[in-house]
mmCIF file of C-alpha atoms in Angstrom:
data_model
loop_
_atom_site.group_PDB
_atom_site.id
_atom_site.type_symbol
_atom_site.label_atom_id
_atom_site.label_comp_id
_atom_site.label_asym_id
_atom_site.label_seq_id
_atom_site.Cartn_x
_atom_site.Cartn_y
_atom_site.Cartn_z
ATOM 1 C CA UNK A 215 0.000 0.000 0.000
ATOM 2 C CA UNK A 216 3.004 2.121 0.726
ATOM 3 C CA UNK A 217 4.025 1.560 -3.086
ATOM 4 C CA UNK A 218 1.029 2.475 -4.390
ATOM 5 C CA UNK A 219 0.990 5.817 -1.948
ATOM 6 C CA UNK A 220 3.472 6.823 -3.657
ATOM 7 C CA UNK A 221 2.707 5.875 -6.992
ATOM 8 C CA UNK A 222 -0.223 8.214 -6.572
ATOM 9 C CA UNK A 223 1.609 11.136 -4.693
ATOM 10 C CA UNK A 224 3.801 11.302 -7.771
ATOM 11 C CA UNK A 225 1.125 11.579 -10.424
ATOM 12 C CA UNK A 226 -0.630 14.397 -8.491
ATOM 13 C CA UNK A 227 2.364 16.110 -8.136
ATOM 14 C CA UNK A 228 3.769 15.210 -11.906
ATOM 15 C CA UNK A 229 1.289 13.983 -14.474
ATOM 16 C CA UNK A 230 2.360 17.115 -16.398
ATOM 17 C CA UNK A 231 5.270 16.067 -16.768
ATOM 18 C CA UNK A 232 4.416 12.128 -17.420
ATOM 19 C CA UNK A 233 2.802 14.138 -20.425
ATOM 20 C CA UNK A 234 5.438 15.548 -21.552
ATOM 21 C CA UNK A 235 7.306 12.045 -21.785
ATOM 22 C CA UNK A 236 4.484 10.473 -24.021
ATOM 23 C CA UNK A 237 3.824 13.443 -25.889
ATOM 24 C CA UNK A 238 7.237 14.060 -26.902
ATOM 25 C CA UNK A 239 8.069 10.441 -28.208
ATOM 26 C CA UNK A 240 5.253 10.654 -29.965
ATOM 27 C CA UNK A 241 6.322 12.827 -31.498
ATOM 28 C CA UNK A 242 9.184 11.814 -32.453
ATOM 29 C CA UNK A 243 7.747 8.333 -33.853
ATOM 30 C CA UNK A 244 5.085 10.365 -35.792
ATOM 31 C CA UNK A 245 8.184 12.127 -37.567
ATOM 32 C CA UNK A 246 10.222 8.824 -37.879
ATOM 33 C CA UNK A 247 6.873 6.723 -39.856
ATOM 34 C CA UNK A 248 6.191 9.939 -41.927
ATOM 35 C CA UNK A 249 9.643 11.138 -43.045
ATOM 36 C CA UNK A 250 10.269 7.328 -43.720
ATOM 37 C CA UNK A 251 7.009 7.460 -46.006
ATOM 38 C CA UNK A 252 8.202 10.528 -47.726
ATOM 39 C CA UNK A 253 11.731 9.370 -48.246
ATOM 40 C CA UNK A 254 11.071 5.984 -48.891
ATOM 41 C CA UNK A 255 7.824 4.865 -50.059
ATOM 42 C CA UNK A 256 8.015 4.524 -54.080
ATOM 43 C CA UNK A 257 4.998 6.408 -54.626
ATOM 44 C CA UNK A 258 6.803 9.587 -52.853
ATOM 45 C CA UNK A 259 7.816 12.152 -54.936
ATOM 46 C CA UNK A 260 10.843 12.532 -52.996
ATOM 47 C CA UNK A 261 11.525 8.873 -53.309
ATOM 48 C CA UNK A 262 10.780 9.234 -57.042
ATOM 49 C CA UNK A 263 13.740 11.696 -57.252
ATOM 50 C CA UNK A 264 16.005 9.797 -55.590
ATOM 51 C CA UNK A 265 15.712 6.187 -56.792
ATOM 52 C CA UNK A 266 18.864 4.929 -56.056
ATOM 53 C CA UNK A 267 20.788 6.945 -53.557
ATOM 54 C CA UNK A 268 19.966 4.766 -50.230
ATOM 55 C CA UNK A 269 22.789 6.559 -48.580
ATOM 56 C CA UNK A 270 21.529 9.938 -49.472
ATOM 57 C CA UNK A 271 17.709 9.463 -48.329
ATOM 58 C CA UNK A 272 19.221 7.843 -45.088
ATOM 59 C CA UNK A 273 20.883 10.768 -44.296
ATOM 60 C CA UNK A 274 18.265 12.667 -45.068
ATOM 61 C CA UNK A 275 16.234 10.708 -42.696
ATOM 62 C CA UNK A 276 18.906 11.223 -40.273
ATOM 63 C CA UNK A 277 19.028 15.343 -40.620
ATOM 64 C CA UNK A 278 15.882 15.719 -40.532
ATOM 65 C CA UNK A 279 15.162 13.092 -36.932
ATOM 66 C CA UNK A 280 18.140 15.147 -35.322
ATOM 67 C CA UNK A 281 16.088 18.590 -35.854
ATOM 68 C CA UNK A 282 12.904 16.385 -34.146
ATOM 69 C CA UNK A 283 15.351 15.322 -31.553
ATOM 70 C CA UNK A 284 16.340 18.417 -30.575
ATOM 71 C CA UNK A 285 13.502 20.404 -30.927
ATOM 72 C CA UNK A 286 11.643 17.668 -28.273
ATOM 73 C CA UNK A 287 14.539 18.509 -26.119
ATOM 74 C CA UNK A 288 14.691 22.272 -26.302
ATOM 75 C CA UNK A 289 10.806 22.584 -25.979
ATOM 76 C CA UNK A 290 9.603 24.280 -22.568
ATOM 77 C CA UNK A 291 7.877 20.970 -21.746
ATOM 78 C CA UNK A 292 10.883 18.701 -22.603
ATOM 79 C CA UNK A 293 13.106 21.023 -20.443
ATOM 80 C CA UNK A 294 11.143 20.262 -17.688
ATOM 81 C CA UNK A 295 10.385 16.278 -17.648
ATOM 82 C CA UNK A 296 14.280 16.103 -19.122
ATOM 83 C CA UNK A 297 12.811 14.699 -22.608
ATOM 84 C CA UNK A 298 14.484 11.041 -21.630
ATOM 85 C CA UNK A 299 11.892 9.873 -24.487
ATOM 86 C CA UNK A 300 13.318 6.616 -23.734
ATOM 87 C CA UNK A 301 13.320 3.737 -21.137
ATOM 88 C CA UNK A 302 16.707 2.885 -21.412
ATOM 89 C CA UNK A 303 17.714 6.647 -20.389
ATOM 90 C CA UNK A 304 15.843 6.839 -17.524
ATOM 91 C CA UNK A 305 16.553 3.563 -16.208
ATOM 92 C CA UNK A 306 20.086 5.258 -16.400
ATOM 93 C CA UNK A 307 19.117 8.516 -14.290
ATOM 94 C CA UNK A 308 17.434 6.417 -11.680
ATOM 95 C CA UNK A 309 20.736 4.340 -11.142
ATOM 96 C CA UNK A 310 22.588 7.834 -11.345
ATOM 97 C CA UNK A 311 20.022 9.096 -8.246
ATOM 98 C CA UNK A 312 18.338 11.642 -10.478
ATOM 99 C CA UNK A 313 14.905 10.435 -10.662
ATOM 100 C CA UNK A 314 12.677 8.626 -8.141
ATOM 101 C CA UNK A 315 11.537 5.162 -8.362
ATOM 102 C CA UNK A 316 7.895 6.324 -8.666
ATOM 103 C CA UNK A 317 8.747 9.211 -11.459
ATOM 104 C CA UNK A 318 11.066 6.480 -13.391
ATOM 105 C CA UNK A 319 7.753 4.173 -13.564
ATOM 106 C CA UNK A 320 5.844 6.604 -14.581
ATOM 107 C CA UNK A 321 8.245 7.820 -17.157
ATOM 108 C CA UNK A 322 8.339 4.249 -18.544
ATOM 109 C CA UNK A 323 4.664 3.749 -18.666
ATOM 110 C CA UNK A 324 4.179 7.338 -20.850
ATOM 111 C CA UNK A 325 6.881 6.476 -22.917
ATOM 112 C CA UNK A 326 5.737 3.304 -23.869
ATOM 113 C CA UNK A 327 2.120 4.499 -24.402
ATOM 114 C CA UNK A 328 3.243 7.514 -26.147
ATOM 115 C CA UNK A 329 5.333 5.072 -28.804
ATOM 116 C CA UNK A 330 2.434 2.375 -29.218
ATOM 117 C CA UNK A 331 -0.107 5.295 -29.360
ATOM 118 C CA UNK A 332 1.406 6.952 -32.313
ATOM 119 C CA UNK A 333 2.300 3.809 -34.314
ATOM 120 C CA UNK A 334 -1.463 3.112 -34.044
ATOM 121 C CA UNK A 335 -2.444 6.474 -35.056
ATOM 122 C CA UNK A 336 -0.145 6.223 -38.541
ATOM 123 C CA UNK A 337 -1.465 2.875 -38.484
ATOM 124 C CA UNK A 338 -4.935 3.732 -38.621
ATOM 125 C CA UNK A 339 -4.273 6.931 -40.714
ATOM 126 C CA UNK A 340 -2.083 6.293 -43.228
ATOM 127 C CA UNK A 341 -2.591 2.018 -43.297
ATOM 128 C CA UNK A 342 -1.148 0.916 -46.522
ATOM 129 C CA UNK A 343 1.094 3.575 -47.159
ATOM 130 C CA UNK A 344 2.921 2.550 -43.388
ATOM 131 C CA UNK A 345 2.536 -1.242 -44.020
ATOM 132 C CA UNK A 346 4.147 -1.093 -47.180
ATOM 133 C CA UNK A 347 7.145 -3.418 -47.933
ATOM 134 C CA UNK A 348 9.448 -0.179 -48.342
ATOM 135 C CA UNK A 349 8.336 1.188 -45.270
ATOM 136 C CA UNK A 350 7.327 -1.552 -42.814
ATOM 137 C CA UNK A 351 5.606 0.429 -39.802
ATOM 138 C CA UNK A 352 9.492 1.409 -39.555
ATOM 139 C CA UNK A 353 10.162 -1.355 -37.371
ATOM 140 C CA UNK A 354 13.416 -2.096 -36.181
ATOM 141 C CA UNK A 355 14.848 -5.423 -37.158
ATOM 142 C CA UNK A 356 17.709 -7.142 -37.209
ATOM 143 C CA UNK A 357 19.688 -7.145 -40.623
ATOM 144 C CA UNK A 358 19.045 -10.250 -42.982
ATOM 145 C CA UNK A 359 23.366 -11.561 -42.148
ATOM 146 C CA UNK A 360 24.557 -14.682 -40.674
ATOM 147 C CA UNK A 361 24.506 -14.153 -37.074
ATOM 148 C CA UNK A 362 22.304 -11.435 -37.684
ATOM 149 C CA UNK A 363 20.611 -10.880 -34.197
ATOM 150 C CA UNK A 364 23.989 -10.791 -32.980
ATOM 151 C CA UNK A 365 25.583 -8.345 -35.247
ATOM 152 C CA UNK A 366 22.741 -6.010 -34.269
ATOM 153 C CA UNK A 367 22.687 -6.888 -30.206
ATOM 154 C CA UNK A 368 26.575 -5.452 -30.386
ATOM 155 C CA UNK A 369 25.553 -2.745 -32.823
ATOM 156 C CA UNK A 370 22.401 -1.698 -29.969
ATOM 157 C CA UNK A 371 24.660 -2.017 -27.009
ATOM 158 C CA UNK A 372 27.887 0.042 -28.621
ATOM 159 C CA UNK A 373 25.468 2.658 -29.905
ATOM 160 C CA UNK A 374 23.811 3.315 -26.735
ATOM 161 C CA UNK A 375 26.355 3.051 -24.555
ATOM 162 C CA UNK A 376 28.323 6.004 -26.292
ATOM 163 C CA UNK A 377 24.723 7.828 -26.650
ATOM 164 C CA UNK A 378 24.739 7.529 -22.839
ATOM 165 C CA UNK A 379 28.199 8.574 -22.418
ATOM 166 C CA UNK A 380 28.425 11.674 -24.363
ATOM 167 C CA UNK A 381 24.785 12.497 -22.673
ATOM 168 C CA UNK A 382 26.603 12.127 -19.041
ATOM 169 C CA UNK A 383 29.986 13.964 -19.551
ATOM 170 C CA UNK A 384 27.634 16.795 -21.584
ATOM 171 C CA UNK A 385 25.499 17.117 -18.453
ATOM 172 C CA UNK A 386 28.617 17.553 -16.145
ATOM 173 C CA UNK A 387 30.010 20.284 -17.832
ATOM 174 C CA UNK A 388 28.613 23.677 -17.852
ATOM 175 C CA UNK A 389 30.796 24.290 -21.318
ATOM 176 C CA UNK A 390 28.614 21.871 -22.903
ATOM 177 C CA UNK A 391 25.267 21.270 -20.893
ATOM 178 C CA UNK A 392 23.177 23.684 -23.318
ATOM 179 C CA UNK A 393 24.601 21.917 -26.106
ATOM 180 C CA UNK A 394 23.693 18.515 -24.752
ATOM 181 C CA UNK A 395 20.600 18.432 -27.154
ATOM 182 C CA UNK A 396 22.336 18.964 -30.129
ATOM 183 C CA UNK A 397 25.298 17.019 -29.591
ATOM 184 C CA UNK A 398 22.523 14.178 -29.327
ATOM 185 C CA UNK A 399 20.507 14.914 -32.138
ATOM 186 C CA UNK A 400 24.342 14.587 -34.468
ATOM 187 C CA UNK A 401 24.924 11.061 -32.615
ATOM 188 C CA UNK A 402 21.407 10.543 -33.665
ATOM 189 C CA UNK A 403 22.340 11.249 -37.305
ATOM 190 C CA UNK A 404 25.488 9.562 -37.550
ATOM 191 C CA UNK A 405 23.507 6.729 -36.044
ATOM 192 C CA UNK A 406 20.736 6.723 -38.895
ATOM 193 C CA UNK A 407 23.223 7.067 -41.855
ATOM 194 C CA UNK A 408 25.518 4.453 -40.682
ATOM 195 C CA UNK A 409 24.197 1.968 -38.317
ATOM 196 C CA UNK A 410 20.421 1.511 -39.761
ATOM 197 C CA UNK A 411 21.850 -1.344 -42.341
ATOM 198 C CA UNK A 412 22.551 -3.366 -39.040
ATOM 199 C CA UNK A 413 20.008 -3.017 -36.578
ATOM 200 C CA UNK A 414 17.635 -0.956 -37.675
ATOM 201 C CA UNK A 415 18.845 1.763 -35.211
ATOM 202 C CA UNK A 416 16.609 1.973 -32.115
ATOM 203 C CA UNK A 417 18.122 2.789 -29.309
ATOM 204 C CA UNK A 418 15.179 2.826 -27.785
ATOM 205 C CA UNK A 419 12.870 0.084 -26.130
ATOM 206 C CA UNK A 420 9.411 2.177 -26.393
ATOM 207 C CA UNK A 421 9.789 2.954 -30.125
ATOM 208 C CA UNK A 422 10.624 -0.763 -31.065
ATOM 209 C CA UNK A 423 7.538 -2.142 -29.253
ATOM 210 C CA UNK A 424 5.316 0.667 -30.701
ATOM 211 C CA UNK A 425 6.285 -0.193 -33.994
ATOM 212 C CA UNK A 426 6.213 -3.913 -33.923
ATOM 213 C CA UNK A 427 2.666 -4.231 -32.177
ATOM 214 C CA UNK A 428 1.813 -1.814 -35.376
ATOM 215 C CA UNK A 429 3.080 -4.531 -37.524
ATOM 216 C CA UNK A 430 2.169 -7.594 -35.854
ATOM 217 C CA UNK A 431 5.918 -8.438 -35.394
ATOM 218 C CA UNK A 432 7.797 -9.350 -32.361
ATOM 219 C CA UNK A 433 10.072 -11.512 -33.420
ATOM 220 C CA UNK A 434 13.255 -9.726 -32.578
ATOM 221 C CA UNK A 435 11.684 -7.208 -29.416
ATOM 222 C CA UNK A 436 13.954 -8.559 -26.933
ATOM 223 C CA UNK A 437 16.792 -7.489 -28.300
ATOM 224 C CA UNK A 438 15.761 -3.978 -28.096
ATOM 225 C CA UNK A 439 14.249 -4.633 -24.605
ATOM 226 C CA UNK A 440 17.608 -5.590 -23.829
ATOM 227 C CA UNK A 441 20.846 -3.971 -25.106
ATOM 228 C CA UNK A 442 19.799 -0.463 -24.930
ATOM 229 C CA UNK A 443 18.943 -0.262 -21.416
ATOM 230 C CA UNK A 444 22.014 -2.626 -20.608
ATOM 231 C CA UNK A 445 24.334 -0.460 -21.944
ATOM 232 C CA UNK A 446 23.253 2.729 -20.821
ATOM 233 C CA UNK A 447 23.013 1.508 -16.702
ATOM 234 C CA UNK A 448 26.538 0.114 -17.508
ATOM 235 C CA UNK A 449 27.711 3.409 -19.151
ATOM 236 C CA UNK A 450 26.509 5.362 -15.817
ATOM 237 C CA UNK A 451 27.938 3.017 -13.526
ATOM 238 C CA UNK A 452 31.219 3.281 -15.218
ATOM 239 C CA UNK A 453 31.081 7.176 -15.301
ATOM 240 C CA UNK A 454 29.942 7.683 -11.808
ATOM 241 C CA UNK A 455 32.983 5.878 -10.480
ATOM 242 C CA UNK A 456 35.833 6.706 -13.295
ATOM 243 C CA UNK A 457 34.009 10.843 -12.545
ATOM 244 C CA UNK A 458 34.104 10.149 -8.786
ATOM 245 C CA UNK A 459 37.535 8.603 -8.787
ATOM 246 C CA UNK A 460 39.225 11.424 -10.403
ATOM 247 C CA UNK A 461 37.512 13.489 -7.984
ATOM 248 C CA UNK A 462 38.630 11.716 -4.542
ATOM 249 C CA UNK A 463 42.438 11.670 -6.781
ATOM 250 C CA UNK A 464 42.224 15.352 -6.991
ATOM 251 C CA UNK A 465 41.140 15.730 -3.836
ATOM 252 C CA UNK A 466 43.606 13.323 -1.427
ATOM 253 C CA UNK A 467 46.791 14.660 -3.686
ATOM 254 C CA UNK A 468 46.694 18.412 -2.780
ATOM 255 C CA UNK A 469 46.648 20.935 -4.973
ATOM 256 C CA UNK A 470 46.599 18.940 -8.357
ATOM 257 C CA UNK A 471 45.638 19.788 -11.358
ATOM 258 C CA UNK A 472 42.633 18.349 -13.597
ATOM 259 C CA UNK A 473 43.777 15.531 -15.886
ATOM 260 C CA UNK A 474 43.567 16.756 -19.411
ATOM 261 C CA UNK A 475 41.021 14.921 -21.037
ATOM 262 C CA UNK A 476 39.596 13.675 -18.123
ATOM 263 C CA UNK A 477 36.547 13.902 -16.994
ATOM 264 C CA UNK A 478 37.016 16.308 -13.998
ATOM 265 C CA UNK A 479 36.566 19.683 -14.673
ATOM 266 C CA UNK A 480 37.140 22.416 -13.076
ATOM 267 C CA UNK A 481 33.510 23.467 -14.119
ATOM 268 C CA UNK A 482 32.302 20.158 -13.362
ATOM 269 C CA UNK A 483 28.624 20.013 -12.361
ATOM 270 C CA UNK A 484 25.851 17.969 -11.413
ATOM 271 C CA UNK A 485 22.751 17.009 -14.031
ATOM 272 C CA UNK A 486 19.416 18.339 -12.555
ATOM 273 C CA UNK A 487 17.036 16.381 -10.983
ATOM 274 C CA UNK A 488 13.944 14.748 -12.799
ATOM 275 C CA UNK A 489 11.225 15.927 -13.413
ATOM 276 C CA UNK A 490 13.049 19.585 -13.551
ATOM 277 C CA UNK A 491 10.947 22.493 -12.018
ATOM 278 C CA UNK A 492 13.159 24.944 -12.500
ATOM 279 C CA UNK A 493 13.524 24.446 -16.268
ATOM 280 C CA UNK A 494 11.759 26.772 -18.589
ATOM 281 C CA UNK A 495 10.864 29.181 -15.916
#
């Protein structure tokens, strides 16, 4: 009963913010199925133009997804709930301490509905054009290779962990914190162009289910259920303690210096906490 106290406490105090979490990957899967359409779907006109330049419409794709990306996270709503967007990061900030167990749940549940409710809606919208054979409900898939699930389990985990990475040393620095959006949305484009062929480039747990309950196909769901979030709690327990160690170094040997490269800074700081109140204000 305790649990469920506190479940409760937290939405009255946050549903806005749960909002914001299923709004904005929404979002961002409602972009995903209709720039795929446009870009790939032979009846496009765009398509039409560029029959045979795969690379080209990929990174297309890509350019376009990192301008969704980071307008989602420079939005006055996706200041506040931290646009996470994504299961696998906020498992992260809950092992890093900066969410609560209730808010993380939460988080989960409106990112999951926000990803299955917008497949549906292109799904019940736009039906054959979304299903098609070019397009596929833009589910994510392992690539037709020997060892195929494989390839793309590595591909998932390496992609996410240095998503997750770059997202924590971003946060810690107040050179690069307000770029932290942006420097995620050009991983996210690098990401599309180069990594699609192998995995189908998810990152993220709530998009893949969206999309495959769209299309009927779960198959290969685990995978996605599993790397991503694997690599991104193993990417924050390896910063916390390599960013805490160089801070108890710095601090026992008086009067050193910051390792160059490292990551302690002498502008160091700490990510907020989620959801963040004092964003946007």
């Amino acid at each position: 009963m305790a649990f469920v106290t506190r479940m409760l406490a937290a939405w009255r105090q946050n549903q806005a913010h749960y909002l914001a979490e299923g709004l904005g990957i929404a979002f961002f899967v409602l972009c995903a199925g209709l720039l795929t359409m446009l870009l790939e779907h032979p009846a496009s006109a765009v398509h039409q133009a560029l029959p045979g330049s795969a690379w080209l419409r990929r990174g297309l794709l890509g350019a376009a997804m990192a301008l969704v990306l980071a307008s989602i996270v420079y939005s006055p709503w996706g200041k506040r709930s931290g646009a996470h967007i994504n299961p696998a990061v906020t498992l992260a900030f809950w092992q890093l301490g900066k969410i609560r167990t209730p808010d993380a749940l939460w988080y989960g549940l409106a990112q999951v509905a926000g990803a299955i409710g917008a497949a549906q809606l292109l799904k019940l919208t736009l039906g054959e054009f979304y299903a098609h054979p070019a397009v596929r409900h833009t589910v994510t898939e392992p690539a037709d290779l020997p060892m195929g699930d494989g390839i793309a389990f590595a591909a998932e985990f390496v992609i996410s962990f240095l998503l997750m990475w770059v997202l924590l040393y971003s946060l810690h620095s107040q050179a690069l914190k307000e770029k932290t959006g942006w420097l995620l949305a050009a991983l996210l484009a690098v990401y599309i162009l180069f990594e699609t062929p192998l995995s189908g480039m998810s990152l993220n747990p709530a998009r893949t289910l969206g999309t495959a309950v769209a299309a009927g196909q779960y198959e290969s769901v685990w995978l996605y259920w599993v790397a991503p979030p694997a690599a991104m709690w193993l990417a924050t327990i390896l910063f916390r303690r390599f960013y805490r160690g160089q801070e108890l170094a710095c601090a026992v040997l008086a009067g050193c210096a910051p390792v160059p490269g490292s990551l302690y800074f002498q502008d160091s700081e700490e990510p907020p906490q989620y959801p963040d109140k004092q964003a946007a204000r």
